[in-house]
XYZ file of C-alpha atoms in Angstrom:
712
model
C -98.831 -9.786 16.743
C -96.626 -11.841 14.937
C -98.182 -14.855 13.259
C -96.316 -18.130 13.563
C -97.441 -22.009 13.126
C -97.294 -23.725 16.108
C -97.682 -27.426 17.412
C -98.758 -28.334 20.574
C -96.691 -31.295 22.214
C -98.170 -31.315 25.367
C -100.208 -28.990 27.786
C -100.719 -28.845 31.406
C -103.442 -26.660 32.933
C -102.666 -25.992 36.699
C -104.193 -24.039 39.393
C -101.685 -21.400 40.315
C -100.464 -21.196 43.934
C -100.041 -18.074 45.156
C -96.771 -16.989 46.805
C -96.536 -16.922 50.637
C -93.589 -15.258 52.221
C -91.552 -15.343 49.340
C -92.460 -19.135 48.340
C -94.849 -20.992 46.169
C -93.359 -24.508 47.738
C -93.471 -26.148 44.440
C -91.292 -26.346 41.153
C -92.064 -27.116 37.666
C -90.113 -30.230 35.821
C -90.142 -30.236 32.332
C -88.751 -33.673 30.429
C -88.143 -32.632 26.810
C -87.389 -36.265 26.118
C -90.697 -37.738 26.424
C -92.873 -34.131 26.605
C -94.030 -34.619 30.201
C -94.748 -31.640 32.557
C -94.936 -32.408 36.167
C -95.245 -30.314 39.295
C -93.128 -31.211 42.494
C -93.135 -30.169 46.041
C -90.643 -28.259 48.000
C -90.738 -29.725 51.312
C -90.076 -27.882 54.409
C -86.530 -29.450 55.080
C -85.728 -28.764 51.623
C -86.669 -25.097 51.810
C -84.885 -24.543 55.212
C -81.570 -26.361 54.001
C -81.501 -24.821 50.433
C -83.048 -21.581 51.179
C -84.014 -20.807 47.235
C -82.120 -19.736 43.966
C -78.910 -21.620 43.489
C -79.834 -23.837 46.407
C -82.922 -25.153 44.827
C -81.282 -25.362 41.692
C -78.291 -27.594 43.260
C -81.060 -29.698 45.096
C -82.975 -30.539 41.799
C -80.055 -31.118 39.693
C -78.404 -33.240 42.200
C -81.198 -35.290 42.053
C -81.421 -35.692 38.107
C -77.609 -36.561 37.455
C -75.351 -39.282 38.610
C -71.368 -38.777 38.709
C -70.870 -40.469 35.498
C -73.217 -38.293 33.454
C -71.899 -35.691 31.145
C -72.828 -32.228 30.211
C -74.400 -33.471 26.868
C -76.333 -36.488 28.366
C -80.174 -36.065 28.676
C -80.048 -36.652 32.401
C -78.310 -33.250 32.521
C -80.574 -30.647 33.793
C -81.045 -26.560 33.251
C -82.126 -25.562 36.581
C -83.560 -21.885 37.249
C -84.723 -20.252 40.254
C -85.310 -16.816 41.657
C -85.397 -16.800 45.536
C -87.782 -15.631 48.364
C -86.842 -11.973 47.982
C -86.906 -12.198 44.056
C -89.482 -9.993 42.550
C -89.626 -7.338 45.501
C -89.973 -4.017 43.239
C -89.133 -1.267 45.721
C -86.054 -3.023 46.975
C -82.928 -2.360 44.954
C -81.497 -5.454 43.014
C -84.168 -7.921 43.545
C -85.071 -9.152 40.074
C -82.371 -12.177 39.712
C -82.622 -15.642 38.525
C -79.859 -18.122 39.144
C -79.130 -20.767 36.544
C -77.650 -24.085 37.227
C -76.297 -26.939 35.081
C -73.393 -29.472 34.126
C -70.776 -27.439 32.387
C -69.629 -28.396 28.873
C -66.027 -26.620 29.875
C -65.512 -27.784 33.762
C -67.631 -31.082 33.313
C -68.905 -30.085 37.046
C -71.322 -27.945 38.299
C -71.860 -24.322 36.876
C -74.173 -21.289 38.299
C -74.735 -17.881 36.855
C -76.577 -15.026 38.130
C -78.767 -12.879 35.505
C -81.113 -10.155 35.623
C -83.994 -9.718 33.429
C -87.741 -10.497 34.485
C -87.810 -14.629 34.358
C -87.067 -15.441 37.790
C -89.806 -13.396 39.260
C -92.365 -14.065 36.538
C -91.891 -17.804 37.170
C -92.316 -17.646 40.731
C -95.293 -15.325 40.450
C -96.798 -17.962 37.935
C -96.570 -20.442 40.777
C -93.056 -22.161 40.663
C -90.045 -21.384 43.216
C -87.727 -23.380 40.432
C -88.148 -24.836 36.749
C -86.080 -28.027 35.866
C -85.526 -28.791 32.246
C -84.135 -32.605 31.350
C -84.218 -34.602 28.224
C -83.500 -33.733 24.960
C -86.338 -32.660 22.209
C -86.442 -32.866 18.324
C -85.642 -29.158 17.766
C -87.701 -25.920 17.331
C -89.131 -26.555 20.927
C -90.517 -23.516 22.932
C -91.670 -24.056 26.617
C -94.161 -21.366 27.582
C -95.305 -20.709 31.246
C -98.420 -18.611 31.533
C -99.250 -17.571 34.965
C -102.221 -15.608 33.828
C -104.030 -18.419 31.896
C -102.621 -21.032 34.086
C -101.064 -23.176 31.334
C -97.688 -24.807 30.509
C -96.972 -25.662 27.123
C -94.599 -27.637 25.116
C -94.711 -26.210 21.624
C -93.043 -26.957 18.362
C -92.506 -24.015 16.478
C -90.482 -24.160 13.189
C -89.027 -21.265 11.213
C -87.911 -19.201 14.329
C -84.992 -16.804 13.581
C -81.400 -18.187 14.518
C -80.221 -15.172 16.752
C -81.322 -14.575 20.035
C -82.445 -10.843 19.547
C -84.733 -11.268 16.743
C -85.922 -14.791 18.609
C -86.861 -12.993 21.593
C -88.514 -10.123 19.577
C -90.998 -12.425 17.712
C -91.753 -14.678 20.690
C -92.416 -11.175 23.032
C -94.671 -10.049 20.166
C -96.663 -13.405 19.675
C -97.215 -14.296 23.504
C -97.753 -10.921 25.047
C -101.275 -10.358 23.740
C -100.373 -6.734 23.470
C -98.829 -6.465 26.851
C -95.121 -6.889 25.982
C -93.993 -5.731 29.615
C -95.474 -9.123 30.821
C -93.548 -11.498 28.852
C -89.807 -12.919 29.508
C -87.995 -15.114 27.153
C -84.902 -17.142 27.901
C -82.831 -17.787 24.717
C -79.652 -18.931 23.331
C -78.154 -18.806 19.576
C -76.228 -20.136 17.096
C -73.091 -19.365 18.897
C -74.382 -21.456 21.946
C -75.046 -24.417 19.770
C -71.507 -24.276 17.912
C -69.260 -23.710 20.912
C -68.898 -24.664 24.559
C -69.116 -21.343 25.808
C -72.704 -20.301 25.109
C -74.766 -17.992 27.210
C -78.226 -17.513 27.972
C -80.373 -14.046 27.187
C -83.022 -13.476 29.582
C -85.060 -10.481 28.204
C -87.324 -7.712 29.722
C -89.528 -5.429 27.914
C -87.963 -1.889 28.377
C -91.510 0.142 28.107
C -89.952 3.606 27.568
C -87.692 2.628 24.657
C -90.043 0.167 23.320
C -87.919 -2.573 22.764
C -86.769 -6.216 24.164
C -83.613 -5.727 26.452
C -81.432 -8.628 27.682
C -79.096 -9.561 30.285
C -76.857 -12.550 30.024
C -76.357 -16.085 32.237
C -72.955 -16.220 30.984
C -70.600 -18.401 32.486
C -69.760 -21.984 31.979
C -71.391 -22.764 28.784
C -74.978 -23.124 30.248
C -76.603 -21.738 26.766
C -74.705 -24.687 24.981
C -76.649 -27.136 27.118
C -79.659 -25.539 26.363
C -78.748 -25.516 22.624
C -77.762 -29.166 22.869
C -81.420 -29.740 24.489
C -82.992 -28.952 21.264
C -85.127 -26.089 23.219
C -85.184 -22.847 21.489
C -86.689 -20.791 24.112
C -88.595 -20.674 27.396
C -91.268 -17.989 27.858
C -92.803 -16.771 31.055
C -95.883 -14.542 30.991
C -97.164 -12.705 34.164
C -98.728 -9.427 34.612
C -98.840 -6.729 37.488
C -96.178 -6.858 40.216
C -96.275 -5.087 43.526
C -94.974 -5.336 46.982
C -97.700 -7.803 48.030
C -96.866 -10.123 44.974
C -94.300 -11.800 47.280
C -96.954 -11.679 50.201
C -94.301 -10.873 52.599
C -94.798 -11.942 56.287
C -94.241 -8.061 57.470
C -95.196 -5.920 54.861
C -94.604 -2.626 56.787
C -91.170 -3.754 58.016
C -90.543 -4.570 53.984
C -91.520 -1.154 53.376
C -89.336 0.632 55.717
C -85.973 -1.444 54.855
C -86.704 -0.972 51.085
C -87.263 2.742 51.568
C -84.160 3.190 53.341
C -81.947 1.436 50.887
C -83.401 2.788 47.787
C -83.199 6.544 49.425
C -79.745 6.052 50.490
C -78.827 4.944 46.681
C -80.572 7.770 45.366
C -78.760 10.083 47.184
C -75.301 8.653 47.254
C -74.657 7.073 43.948
C -74.211 10.318 41.878
C -71.552 11.139 44.463
C -70.002 7.635 44.145
C -69.603 5.347 41.402
C -72.637 6.677 39.265
C -74.016 3.334 38.514
C -77.340 4.760 37.233
C -75.486 6.945 34.472
C -72.208 4.727 34.011
C -72.716 1.442 35.312
C -69.611 -0.720 35.954
C -67.763 1.493 33.304
C -66.473 3.619 35.837
C -64.210 0.340 36.960
C -61.921 0.960 33.665
C -59.952 3.806 34.815
C -59.855 2.439 38.775
C -58.404 -0.473 37.398
C -56.125 0.991 35.151
C -54.674 3.491 37.837
C -53.930 0.452 40.307
C -52.357 -1.616 37.155
C -55.180 -4.050 37.577
C -56.836 -3.886 33.850
C -55.927 -7.163 32.368
C -53.918 -5.943 28.984
C -52.628 -8.477 26.276
C -53.409 -11.740 27.859
C -53.231 -10.554 31.397
C -49.613 -9.959 30.911
C -49.799 -6.184 32.143
C -52.336 -3.949 34.427
C -52.649 -0.855 32.533
C -52.245 0.857 29.010
C -52.181 4.392 27.978
C -55.035 3.769 25.908
C -57.571 2.654 28.601
C -59.312 6.244 28.482
C -60.650 5.456 25.095
C -62.437 2.670 26.398
C -63.541 3.785 29.858
C -66.090 6.063 31.414
C -65.342 9.175 29.373
C -66.024 6.984 26.174
C -69.333 5.517 27.120
C -70.794 8.283 29.126
C -71.180 9.783 25.612
C -72.139 6.823 24.385
C -74.976 5.294 26.257
C -78.465 5.953 25.818
C -80.064 8.164 28.454
C -83.043 6.966 30.492
C -83.888 4.532 33.010
C -81.943 1.203 32.896
C -83.178 -1.113 35.608
C -83.083 -4.674 34.503
C -85.800 -5.327 37.390
C -88.801 -3.001 38.245
C -88.018 -0.101 40.648
C -84.169 -0.903 40.906
C -82.609 2.423 41.856
C -79.208 1.092 40.951
C -80.291 0.955 37.469
C -77.020 0.013 36.026
C -78.022 -1.842 32.726
C -76.997 0.778 30.026
C -76.935 0.428 26.434
C -76.068 2.189 23.205
C -78.905 3.324 20.612
C -78.463 3.244 17.043
C -75.270 1.370 16.789
C -74.262 0.348 13.013
C -72.242 -2.821 12.970
C -69.765 -2.844 9.971
C -69.616 -6.847 9.653
C -71.817 -9.782 10.060
C -75.486 -9.940 9.459
C -76.371 -6.606 10.772
C -73.718 -4.748 8.654
C -75.176 -1.189 8.172
C -78.269 -1.756 10.116
C -79.094 0.272 13.265
C -79.019 -1.899 16.432
C -79.603 -1.356 20.150
C -76.679 -3.030 22.054
C -77.223 -3.928 25.612
C -73.895 -2.730 27.321
C -70.944 -3.116 27.486
C -70.288 -3.689 31.207
C -66.719 -3.695 32.531
C -66.304 -7.460 32.038
C -66.646 -6.875 28.245
C -65.073 -3.857 28.101
C -61.641 -5.364 29.650
C -62.108 -8.820 28.203
C -62.927 -7.869 24.679
C -61.111 -4.545 24.837
C -57.771 -3.937 27.090
C -56.992 -7.939 27.103
C -57.094 -8.136 23.201
C -55.003 -4.660 22.678
C -58.064 -3.214 21.413
C -58.876 0.185 22.528
C -61.487 1.191 20.108
C -65.068 1.649 21.801
C -66.870 0.729 18.504
C -65.250 -2.581 18.129
C -65.869 -3.428 21.785
C -69.637 -2.743 21.126
C -69.797 -4.978 17.900
C -68.349 -8.067 19.702
C -70.803 -7.204 22.645
C -73.721 -6.985 20.235
C -72.609 -10.179 18.377
C -71.570 -12.310 21.533
C -75.395 -11.773 22.574
C -77.156 -12.340 19.637
C -74.952 -15.484 18.872
C -75.179 -16.471 22.374
C -71.499 -16.235 23.496
C -70.321 -15.831 26.979
C -68.219 -12.251 26.589
C -65.764 -13.236 29.211
C -64.816 -16.231 27.799
C -64.817 -15.167 24.254
C -62.318 -12.379 25.695
C -60.067 -14.327 27.629
C -60.154 -17.103 24.910
C -59.006 -14.739 22.179
C -56.696 -13.157 24.320
C -54.934 -16.608 24.868
C -55.181 -17.277 20.944
C -53.369 -13.982 20.363
C -50.424 -14.278 22.733
C -50.216 -17.844 21.393
C -49.826 -16.220 17.789
C -47.395 -13.504 18.748
C -45.241 -15.919 20.426
C -45.084 -18.327 17.402
C -47.003 -21.192 19.323
C -49.461 -21.205 16.585
C -49.241 -19.617 12.980
C -51.390 -18.619 9.908
C -51.441 -22.355 8.816
C -53.647 -22.848 11.868
C -55.505 -19.895 11.938
C -56.660 -20.065 8.338
C -54.318 -17.105 7.378
C -55.592 -14.590 9.706
C -53.014 -12.404 11.652
C -54.369 -12.670 15.436
C -51.714 -10.416 16.886
C -52.915 -8.267 19.652
C -54.809 -5.392 18.694
C -56.442 -6.897 15.247
C -59.799 -5.740 15.449
C -60.914 -6.967 12.279
C -59.889 -10.570 12.685
C -60.852 -10.691 16.392
C -64.682 -10.071 14.797
C -64.220 -12.598 12.325
C -63.064 -15.321 15.010
C -66.168 -14.357 16.826
C -68.270 -15.041 13.689
C -66.524 -18.083 12.967
C -67.153 -19.361 16.512
C -70.635 -18.814 16.291
C -70.928 -20.777 12.836
C -68.523 -23.603 14.073
C -66.395 -22.856 11.346
C -62.582 -22.372 10.237
C -60.508 -21.548 13.359
C -63.219 -20.297 15.217
C -64.435 -24.057 15.693
C -61.297 -24.643 17.728
C -61.351 -21.417 19.678
C -65.011 -21.882 20.921
C -64.080 -25.070 22.883
C -62.439 -22.881 25.397
C -58.861 -22.568 26.446
C -58.508 -25.747 28.303
C -59.232 -27.653 25.212
C -57.293 -25.285 23.074
C -54.349 -25.927 25.149
C -54.615 -29.893 24.204
C -55.051 -29.109 20.706
C -52.176 -26.639 20.272
C -49.667 -28.930 22.023
C -50.988 -32.130 20.193
C -51.768 -31.012 16.802
C -49.788 -27.754 16.260
C -46.531 -28.740 18.235
C -46.923 -25.725 20.763
C -44.784 -26.060 23.973
C -47.300 -27.424 26.668
C -45.713 -25.652 29.647
C -45.853 -22.394 28.055
C -49.735 -23.294 27.145
C -50.237 -24.018 30.865
C -48.591 -21.014 32.312
C -50.333 -18.325 30.037
C -54.145 -20.112 29.109
C -56.031 -18.321 31.632
C -58.514 -20.899 33.219
C -59.142 -22.997 35.902
C -61.419 -25.758 36.164
C -61.773 -25.186 32.903
C -63.389 -21.974 33.159
C -61.822 -18.844 31.395
C -60.893 -16.169 34.074
C -62.918 -13.071 34.547
C -61.417 -9.966 33.982
C -59.192 -8.846 36.941
C -55.259 -9.158 37.540
C -54.793 -11.468 40.284
C -50.739 -11.329 40.154
C -50.306 -8.781 43.498
C -53.001 -10.327 45.569
C -52.662 -13.413 47.252
C -55.989 -13.169 48.666
C -57.489 -12.640 45.193
C -55.532 -15.454 43.800
C -57.390 -17.733 46.100
C -60.754 -16.056 45.522
C -60.267 -17.233 41.912
C -58.673 -20.847 42.352
C -60.688 -21.865 45.429
C -64.155 -20.637 43.572
C -66.231 -23.710 43.441
C -67.057 -23.122 39.924
C -63.673 -21.783 38.588
C -62.363 -18.015 38.311
C -65.309 -15.812 38.458
C -65.255 -12.604 40.815
C -68.732 -13.525 42.234
C -67.370 -15.467 44.948
C -64.732 -13.273 46.536
C -63.230 -9.795 44.870
C -60.499 -8.971 47.416
C -57.881 -7.568 45.476
C -58.472 -4.071 46.903
C -58.653 -5.196 50.205
C -55.557 -7.278 50.079
C -53.181 -5.298 47.601
C -54.242 -1.843 47.880
C -55.301 -1.310 51.672
C -53.464 -4.656 53.110
C -56.342 -5.155 55.418
C -55.154 -8.812 55.612
C -51.497 -9.356 55.949
C -51.628 -12.796 57.230
C -52.614 -16.078 56.050
C -55.143 -16.395 58.849
C -56.656 -13.306 58.092
C -56.826 -14.075 54.071
C -58.644 -17.249 55.031
C -61.053 -15.507 57.251
C -61.849 -13.332 54.404
C -61.799 -16.234 51.870
C -64.605 -17.786 54.201
C -66.695 -14.851 54.961
C -67.051 -12.959 51.364
C -67.874 -16.231 49.489
C -70.421 -17.246 51.856
C -72.314 -13.555 52.007
C -72.034 -13.572 48.276
C -73.582 -16.650 47.936
C -76.093 -15.642 49.875
C -77.528 -13.273 47.055
C -77.702 -16.210 44.957
C -79.848 -17.915 47.414
C -82.247 -14.910 47.691
C -82.631 -13.776 43.988
C -80.473 -10.559 44.721
C -77.975 -8.598 42.864
C -74.878 -7.995 44.825
C -74.233 -4.329 43.767
C -76.630 -2.452 45.775
C -74.610 -4.118 48.806
C -70.988 -2.566 48.274
C -71.056 -0.549 45.146
C -72.687 2.307 46.746
C -71.862 2.636 50.557
C -73.123 4.836 53.386
C -71.174 7.900 53.769
C -69.697 6.973 57.188
C -68.765 3.332 56.170
C -64.829 3.840 56.262
C -65.365 5.000 59.985
C -66.629 1.400 60.788
C -65.302 -1.560 62.358
C -65.440 -3.718 59.086
C -65.628 -1.341 56.165
C -65.188 -4.115 53.505
C -68.216 -5.885 54.626
C -70.557 -2.901 54.705
C -72.260 -4.102 57.722
C -75.203 -1.445 57.914
C -76.155 -3.126 54.735
C -75.652 -6.507 55.760
C -78.143 -5.781 58.584
C -80.455 -4.509 56.297
C -80.432 -7.428 53.988
C -81.128 -9.504 57.385
C -84.015 -7.446 58.025
C -85.425 -7.734 54.756
C -84.850 -11.487 54.706
C -87.001 -11.481 57.869
C -89.845 -9.159 56.590
C -90.242 -11.502 53.674
C -90.064 -14.926 54.783
C -91.235 -14.457 58.585
C -88.053 -16.225 59.705
C -85.793 -14.051 62.366
C -82.341 -13.621 60.748
C -79.047 -11.785 61.965
C -76.284 -11.466 59.837
C -74.468 -14.575 61.371
C -77.330 -16.685 60.029
C -76.959 -15.439 56.446
C -73.609 -16.711 56.561
C -74.476 -20.159 57.965
C -77.568 -20.340 55.294
C -74.772 -20.046 52.485
C -72.096 -22.092 54.344
C -74.913 -25.362 54.100
C -75.379 -24.538 50.225
C -71.596 -23.808 49.515
C -70.480 -26.988 51.104
C -73.229 -29.023 49.248
C -72.148 -27.698 45.941
C -68.314 -28.663 46.944
C -69.629 -32.031 47.436
C -71.497 -32.062 44.361
C -68.164 -31.241 42.494
C -66.757 -34.435 44.233
C -69.644 -36.387 42.948
C -68.860 -35.468 39.482
C -65.131 -36.261 39.967
C -63.836 -32.830 40.968
C -63.815 -30.838 44.290
C -60.313 -31.594 45.753
C -56.991 -30.002 45.995
C -55.710 -30.739 42.909
C -58.744 -28.941 40.934
C -57.810 -25.679 42.941
C -55.089 -24.967 40.737
C -54.513 -21.748 38.795
C -52.015 -21.040 35.733
C -49.034 -19.395 37.126
C -49.826 -16.101 35.109
C -52.376 -15.562 38.037
C -49.775 -15.877 40.477
C -46.679 -14.409 39.043
C -44.753 -12.959 36.094
C -44.384 -15.846 33.518
C -41.887 -14.121 31.200
C -39.006 -11.530 31.482
C -41.281 -8.985 29.854
C -43.809 -9.304 32.430
C -41.401 -9.020 35.289
C -39.358 -6.096 33.933
C -43.003 -4.196 33.842
C -43.158 -4.499 37.458
C -39.178 -4.536 38.153
C -39.203 -2.464 41.467
C -42.076 -4.236 43.124
C -40.651 -7.768 42.121
C -36.871 -6.986 43.267
C -37.851 -5.431 46.547
C -40.140 -8.656 47.282
C -37.206 -10.853 46.615
C -34.833 -9.003 48.615
C -37.154 -7.766 51.618
C -39.869 -10.483 51.683
C -37.488 -13.450 50.927
C -34.055 -11.989 51.912
C -32.748 -13.137 48.643
C -29.484 -11.296 47.231
C -30.065 -10.861 43.698
C -27.066 -8.868 42.870
C -25.584 -9.581 39.534
C -28.790 -11.951 38.672
C -30.281 -11.760 35.488
C -34.296 -11.427 34.845
C -34.593 -14.927 34.162
C -33.049 -16.192 37.207
C -35.272 -13.498 39.361
C -38.365 -14.691 37.476
C -37.701 -18.453 38.415
C -36.731 -17.305 42.269
C -39.926 -15.461 42.553
C -42.000 -18.238 41.197
C -40.817 -21.093 43.464
C -41.599 -18.837 46.345
C -45.144 -17.540 45.177
C -46.158 -20.953 44.382
C -45.535 -22.132 47.669
C -47.435 -19.151 49.034
C -50.622 -20.081 47.122
C -50.407 -23.632 48.702
C -49.861 -22.358 52.232
C -53.049 -20.324 51.423
C -54.971 -23.435 50.394
C -54.133 -24.961 53.958
C -55.425 -22.104 55.680
C -58.421 -21.498 53.685
C -59.501 -25.624 54.005
C -58.976 -25.380 57.746
C -61.092 -22.431 58.152
C -63.922 -23.734 56.209
C -63.721 -27.107 58.041
C -62.208 -28.995 55.359
C -59.722 -31.863 55.066
C -56.132 -31.135 53.665
C -57.384 -32.367 50.505
C -60.105 -29.768 50.100
C -63.144 -31.905 51.167
C -65.726 -30.935 53.777
C -65.472 -33.070 56.995
C -68.266 -35.173 58.273
C -68.242 -32.663 61.349
C -68.638 -29.704 58.829
C -71.605 -31.399 57.118
C -73.491 -32.471 60.134
C -72.935 -29.024 61.760
C -74.766 -27.485 58.669
C -77.545 -30.206 58.270
C -76.416 -31.474 55.013
C -75.639 -34.895 55.963
C -78.080 -36.695 53.805
C -77.374 -40.114 52.827
C -76.240 -39.599 49.247
C -74.080 -36.758 50.669
C -72.351 -39.244 53.300
C -72.123 -41.920 50.494
C -70.009 -39.547 48.287
C -67.759 -38.428 51.098
C -67.133 -41.963 52.296
C -66.450 -42.854 48.805
C -63.555 -40.345 48.941
C -62.220 -41.538 52.058
C -63.772 -39.314 54.338
C -65.822 -41.090 57.303
């Protein structure tokens, strides 16, 4: 056991409330400013309306902040919850936590879905959710001990700076010899020195005898955590079984869990091999369909993609079980053992890298013009250790590299660094600078939206070009999918509540490859159903991958293959078995609608959430440059001639770029109209009073926000 000096700032002993049908019906409130610890009640109406997970987070966050509050105000909260089905060991993908806060990047609500053991351990310790507000003096650790029924706020000086070393010593110190019973949330120096900080959620890999990590990456939640002066939150729990959630119908739960788990075990080796490869199998697929972001989303494929895809990482991944929750048969959380970095603090030392996943490979690989798996592994490792979101890091550096190559910035601005595409040494150096808050990294770590302002105002760069190629929306960097040729996916990114993250709607293949939704109305329907169903996973403590990454063998022959309705029915049965509330697939959508619309109004409360905020950089819509157009010349020429009946004879490429842009931007605005109408929103993108009342979220505070924005 690691010995460390701890000073108790406050302690609350409590009588643990056992879970009943997936809920404890109470939450934990910690105010770091005055060191108070309190237990609050989740009323039945709140439970019925907000379900759990992200819903509970939003409810607690709404109560904590006012519209004028900023991300670094003490009132801002970090809220963490699992959900009624979170912590089921037999059902695949049932170990998620959802973290919510006001984002340093967007200024509005951000949420992130993350694996690891913390969410279930928090619930089993007696709390459906945790809310942390205020600011501590520093070196603060919150410990939630469900075994000894004690909450402590501790001051522990001298803790390691990086997330890996920090989680190691805290797991050792608090485990009392049973490390698998500890889960740690931590950030890192990069979170403190940038706006793109992530949170690491740990679990102890008993087979490998090491602490492992998953990340709540998006929107700078780790930066909020670090700004609060908190170093870590520790949860301690013991044994978990199917009975720990005290489901309403244990036998029904066993049946549906057995069906889904057996199917995954049988079919995963024949389909995407998630248990062996994880999401790296996507790299060649995206490349083959011209969808792999390359050189800051300019292009969709590259001859070097095979060097960073499944063929490379199947040789590098450490074999063995890789579930980030107990018993998950998808088991996609792979890692690389005995990797040796060649830069930074860990230079020359053997380390274990958790990852990479597809997003990191595409963002920190192809999008930077880097086709070396070892450089990607090193960026992955240091981002996690520093507490940096690999998506924002990758997309942000890609923007920097294009600006450098176009002469919008130069070595006078970058501290002498050549930041051309493919410069892997300087890409790594920039990551280290971001984490330290030094040099050009101090600028890059502010995120693309703020970089655009700095490059224009201080460096004299063309603001129009910066706007076109800066891949952010609402202030959040794009996740790693090309959307130029899929109007539906443009909507999936531009209309997403928190910004361009694929967890709301991933429609590229359905739209671009299969042409399942040729009309605006069909796209709008997809942009209603898919975000609602995907939201539901975040309400219940679940991972989306078991839903549609492994599908029944006859799925293609069903009426709605994209929805994988056999699995949707299983999830309805799963929800019913745990909570005792009978649910149909349609009920799952309605649950999500209430929370989704509440979050849209929450954005409105914070000064966002209207049509003007659902914008995209043009690169997400179509080709910005002549070179981009030429890379898909046949496609674009055909579109102008056949879809828009334009005579392009004798026209140069620059003219065609402008002609296509005018029409594609108009298409996106038409899509907005169709989606807003389908969702029951005004033409300005605000939920109507009728929609709010239908969904039962017509709380006085909600109605006041609508009235303030002219909706009565």
